[in-house]
Amino acid sequence: MAGITAVVVPVIIGIGTALGSLLRSLSREAQQQLAKATGVADECLSNMRTVRAFAMEDEEEKLFAREVANSRRVNENLGYGIGIFQAGSNLFLNGVVMGTLYAGGSLLATNQLKAGDLMSFLVAAQTIQRSLAQLSVLFGYYVRGISAGARVFEVSDRMFHMVLTKLM
């Protein structure tokens, strides 16, 4: 039973890593789109007199609405991706427990395994399963946090270079 688990888990971790990479890129795209929508609003508000002078209120509103709609679409896709990742992780982890019960039950039926051995393996498998389930939830937060942090560092780096340029 441990051998089967040892073969299956790395394959699933590889699939999870590939999906995680996709989610990180989606999260970066969501952060960039949100920054774009915020930039449109900031530019309009900071140049309010110019916008009014050219009677461009409706155009600015349409531009902002379009950027917010794009942001919503990208964030929905990110939410679906995180949901699929967490659902797939939970499905797999519960499948491991079910597989353990099936294989252990088969071995129990043929007297190749004692009930106590099956229970101890099942408890160990469930302990690992709960830990990995928490890890999948944590990964969703990680994906969002890492892209938001990257954006913060990008802005602070830009500010640093502006200050440095002014000092020289």
Short mmCIF file of C-alpha atoms in Angstrom, two decimals:
data_model
loop_
_atom_site.label_atom_id
_atom_site.label_comp_id
_atom_site.label_asym_id
_atom_site.label_seq_id
_atom_site.Cartn_x
_atom_site.Cartn_y
_atom_site.Cartn_z
CA MET A 1 0.00 0.00 0.00
CA ALA A 2 2.85 2.37 0.81
CA GLY A 3 4.49 1.55 -2.53
CA ILE A 4 1.39 2.49 -4.49
CA THR A 5 1.07 5.69 -2.48
CA ALA A 6 4.75 6.49 -3.05
CA VAL A 7 4.27 6.16 -6.82
CA VAL A 8 0.99 8.07 -7.12
CA VAL A 9 1.75 11.05 -4.86
CA PRO A 10 4.75 12.41 -6.86
CA VAL A 11 2.72 12.23 -10.09
CA ILE A 12 -0.07 14.24 -8.51
CA ILE A 13 2.43 16.71 -7.05
CA GLY A 14 3.84 17.21 -10.55
CA ILE A 15 0.38 17.91 -11.94
CA GLY A 16 -0.30 20.28 -9.03
CA THR A 17 2.97 22.11 -9.70
CA ALA A 18 2.07 22.61 -13.36
CA LEU A 19 -1.39 23.87 -12.42
CA GLY A 20 0.19 26.10 -9.76
CA SER A 21 2.41 27.69 -12.38
CA LEU A 22 -0.64 28.44 -14.50
CA LEU A 23 -2.41 29.93 -11.48
CA ARG A 24 0.57 32.16 -10.66
CA SER A 25 0.58 33.56 -14.20
CA LEU A 26 -3.19 34.12 -14.00
CA SER A 27 -2.73 35.88 -10.68
CA ARG A 28 -0.06 38.17 -12.15
CA GLU A 29 -2.38 38.96 -15.05
CA ALA A 30 -5.19 39.76 -12.60
CA GLN A 31 -2.93 42.12 -10.64
CA GLN A 32 -1.81 43.86 -13.84
CA GLN A 33 -5.38 44.26 -15.05
CA LEU A 34 -6.45 45.68 -11.71
CA ALA A 35 -3.53 48.12 -11.84
CA LYS A 36 -4.60 49.13 -15.34
CA ALA A 37 -8.18 49.82 -14.20
CA THR A 38 -6.92 51.76 -11.19
CA GLY A 39 -4.59 53.73 -13.46
CA VAL A 40 -7.48 54.75 -15.71
CA ALA A 41 -9.46 55.95 -12.70
CA ASP A 42 -6.46 57.77 -11.23
CA GLU A 43 -5.65 59.49 -14.50
CA CYS A 44 -9.25 60.59 -14.97
CA LEU A 45 -9.56 61.92 -11.44
CA SER A 46 -6.24 63.72 -11.48
CA ASN A 47 -7.09 65.36 -14.82
CA MET A 48 -10.72 66.08 -14.03
CA ARG A 49 -10.63 69.66 -15.33
CA THR A 50 -9.21 68.53 -18.66
CA VAL A 51 -11.78 65.75 -18.96
CA ARG A 52 -14.59 68.23 -18.27
CA ALA A 53 -13.12 70.83 -20.62
CA PHE A 54 -13.25 68.34 -23.51
CA ALA A 55 -16.58 66.80 -22.38
CA MET A 56 -14.99 63.35 -22.20
CA GLU A 57 -16.83 62.13 -19.08
CA ASP A 58 -18.79 59.49 -20.97
CA GLU A 59 -15.69 58.21 -22.81
CA GLU A 60 -13.72 57.96 -19.57
CA GLU A 61 -16.62 56.16 -17.93
CA LYS A 62 -16.76 53.65 -20.81
CA LEU A 63 -12.98 53.14 -20.67
CA PHE A 64 -13.08 52.55 -16.92
CA ALA A 65 -16.08 50.19 -17.22
CA ARG A 66 -14.24 48.20 -19.90
CA GLU A 67 -11.10 47.88 -17.77
CA VAL A 68 -13.11 46.87 -14.69
CA ALA A 69 -14.99 44.27 -16.75
CA ASN A 70 -11.66 42.86 -17.97
CA SER A 71 -10.42 42.80 -14.39
CA ARG A 72 -13.55 40.97 -13.26
CA ARG A 73 -13.15 38.40 -16.06
CA VAL A 74 -9.51 37.69 -15.21
CA ASN A 75 -10.26 37.45 -11.47
CA GLU A 76 -13.16 35.09 -12.14
CA ASN A 77 -10.84 32.87 -14.19
CA LEU A 78 -8.33 32.94 -11.34
CA GLY A 79 -11.06 32.03 -8.85
CA TYR A 80 -12.19 29.13 -11.03
CA GLY A 81 -8.60 27.94 -11.35
CA ILE A 82 -8.00 28.05 -7.60
CA GLY A 83 -11.34 26.29 -7.04
CA ILE A 84 -10.45 23.55 -9.53
CA PHE A 85 -7.04 23.15 -7.93
CA GLN A 86 -8.48 22.82 -4.43
CA ALA A 87 -11.31 20.53 -5.56
CA GLY A 88 -8.87 18.33 -7.47
CA SER A 89 -6.54 18.19 -4.48
CA ASN A 90 -9.35 17.17 -2.15
CA LEU A 91 -10.67 14.63 -4.64
CA PHE A 92 -7.22 13.09 -4.99
CA LEU A 93 -6.54 13.07 -1.26
CA ASN A 94 -9.89 11.45 -0.49
CA GLY A 95 -9.21 9.00 -3.30
CA VAL A 96 -6.00 8.00 -1.54
CA VAL A 97 -7.98 7.17 1.59
CA MET A 98 -10.58 5.25 -0.43
CA GLY A 99 -7.84 3.38 -2.28
CA THR A 100 -6.21 2.53 1.02
CA LEU A 101 -9.50 1.17 2.35
CA TYR A 102 -10.07 -0.86 -0.82
CA ALA A 103 -6.57 -2.31 -0.98
CA GLY A 104 -6.50 -2.90 2.77
CA GLY A 105 -9.93 -4.53 2.68
CA SER A 106 -8.79 -6.84 -0.10
CA LEU A 107 -5.69 -7.79 1.88
CA LEU A 108 -7.82 -8.26 5.00
CA ALA A 109 -10.20 -10.57 3.12
CA THR A 110 -7.33 -12.83 2.09
CA ASN A 111 -5.74 -12.73 5.57
CA GLN A 112 -2.56 -11.07 4.25
CA LEU A 113 -3.01 -8.10 6.58
CA LYS A 114 -4.22 -7.65 10.14
CA ALA A 115 -6.95 -5.16 10.99
CA GLY A 116 -4.60 -3.24 13.30
CA ASP A 117 -2.04 -2.84 10.52
CA LEU A 118 -4.70 -1.50 8.18
CA MET A 119 -5.92 0.96 10.80
CA SER A 120 -2.42 2.22 11.58
CA PHE A 121 -1.72 2.75 7.86
CA LEU A 122 -5.10 4.45 7.43
CA VAL A 123 -4.44 6.82 10.35
CA ALA A 124 -1.03 7.70 8.89
CA ALA A 125 -2.58 8.23 5.43
CA GLN A 126 -5.31 10.46 6.86
CA THR A 127 -2.77 12.50 8.80
CA ILE A 128 -0.87 13.12 5.58
CA GLN A 129 -4.16 13.75 3.75
CA ARG A 130 -5.25 16.45 6.20
CA SER A 131 -1.86 18.13 6.00
CA LEU A 132 -1.91 18.16 2.21
CA ALA A 133 -5.52 19.41 2.19
CA GLN A 134 -4.47 22.39 4.32
CA LEU A 135 -1.52 22.90 2.00
CA SER A 136 -3.84 23.18 -1.02
CA VAL A 137 -5.89 25.88 0.72
CA LEU A 138 -2.70 27.68 1.73
CA PHE A 139 -1.48 27.49 -1.86
CA GLY A 140 -4.52 29.53 -3.00
CA TYR A 141 -3.55 32.29 -0.59
CA TYR A 142 0.09 31.98 -1.64
CA VAL A 143 -0.74 32.48 -5.32
CA ARG A 144 -2.63 35.69 -4.64
CA GLY A 145 -0.10 36.96 -2.12
CA ILE A 146 2.95 36.35 -4.29
CA SER A 147 1.51 38.26 -7.24
CA ALA A 148 0.36 41.13 -5.02
CA GLY A 149 3.80 41.23 -3.41
CA ALA A 150 5.45 41.27 -6.81
CA ARG A 151 3.36 44.27 -7.76
CA VAL A 152 4.30 46.06 -4.52
CA PHE A 153 7.99 45.41 -5.14
CA GLU A 154 7.63 46.57 -8.74
CA VAL A 155 6.11 49.88 -7.64
CA SER A 156 8.65 50.39 -4.84
CA ASP A 157 11.49 49.60 -7.26
CA ARG A 158 10.13 52.18 -9.70
CA MET A 159 9.88 54.75 -6.88
CA PHE A 160 13.44 53.95 -5.81
CA HIS A 161 14.74 54.54 -9.33
CA MET A 162 12.81 57.82 -9.59
CA VAL A 163 14.33 59.06 -6.32
CA LEU A 164 17.77 57.87 -7.36
CA THR A 165 17.43 59.66 -10.72
CA LYS A 166 16.46 62.92 -9.01
CA LEU A 167 19.43 62.71 -6.64
CA MET A 168 21.89 62.35 -9.50
#
